[in-house]
């Protein structure tokens, strides 16, 4: 008995298939890159951050200090939409004196609906190769953190095998592959908590550029060890790098 996974048309036995969901969580109506944003913040322990509820959802998170909350966008956003909505959000947080501490992180989800299974496999291999330099971009508290673990250096030829044997039981790798197999997104979990709109926007730009360019020209990037050098080759704007 087996099922066929829609993303790659491969067959999986029923026990393996039962470990994750094979569906796209959102209907994609555009070929533009979509992103999801999750900001962990600290404020008054008696009051949740006040946000525009049409755009953002506020929920609790047990990993945060007292008064902590996670702010998530209500739906996938285009990069242009995300940048626009972040201006209003960060201004509201500043007015309420909402900030962050060392327990906070900033996560983005990159929608993968417009990429093949092989594209994501290659991008994961690329991320394993540059992860040492990626960790150098963030604060030390994020480099040795149980919520932002390094990906295992040994990468099998097939992404599914790598996922099954290494990361299925734990979503807390800096590149969360569990999100790909469940929701068809890649989650980048590494960035420290921030309420600075430029930092938030730059991280979105960096990873959306890299995902697009590395998957299209993988042979050019597959041996890279420095993510910033990759960014320059991918023509990421200088203001981002």
CSV table of N, CA, C and O in Angstrom, one decimal, residues 42 100 112 151 189 231 234:
chain,number,residue,atom,x,y,z
A,42,UNK,N,8.5,41.1,23.4
A,42,UNK,CA,8.3,41.2,24.8
A,42,UNK,C,7.6,42.5,25.2
A,42,UNK,O,8.1,43.6,24.7
A,100,UNK,N,12.1,43.4,22.5
A,100,UNK,CA,12.5,42.0,22.4
A,100,UNK,C,13.6,41.8,23.4
A,100,UNK,O,14.2,42.7,23.9
A,112,UNK,N,7.0,27.8,-1.3
A,112,UNK,CA,7.7,27.0,-2.3
A,112,UNK,C,6.8,26.4,-3.4
A,112,UNK,O,7.2,25.5,-4.1
A,151,UNK,N,22.0,22.3,10.8
A,151,UNK,CA,21.6,21.1,10.0
A,151,UNK,C,22.7,20.1,10.0
A,151,UNK,O,23.9,20.5,10.0
A,189,UNK,N,14.6,30.2,10.7
A,189,UNK,CA,14.3,30.4,12.1
A,189,UNK,C,15.5,31.2,12.8
A,189,UNK,O,15.4,31.5,14.0
A,231,UNK,N,25.3,36.1,-2.0
A,231,UNK,CA,24.3,37.3,-2.1
A,231,UNK,C,24.8,38.3,-3.2
A,231,UNK,O,24.1,38.8,-4.0
A,234,UNK,N,24.3,36.8,-6.5
A,234,UNK,CA,22.9,36.8,-6.8
A,234,UNK,C,22.3,38.2,-7.0
A,234,UNK,O,21.1,38.4,-7.2
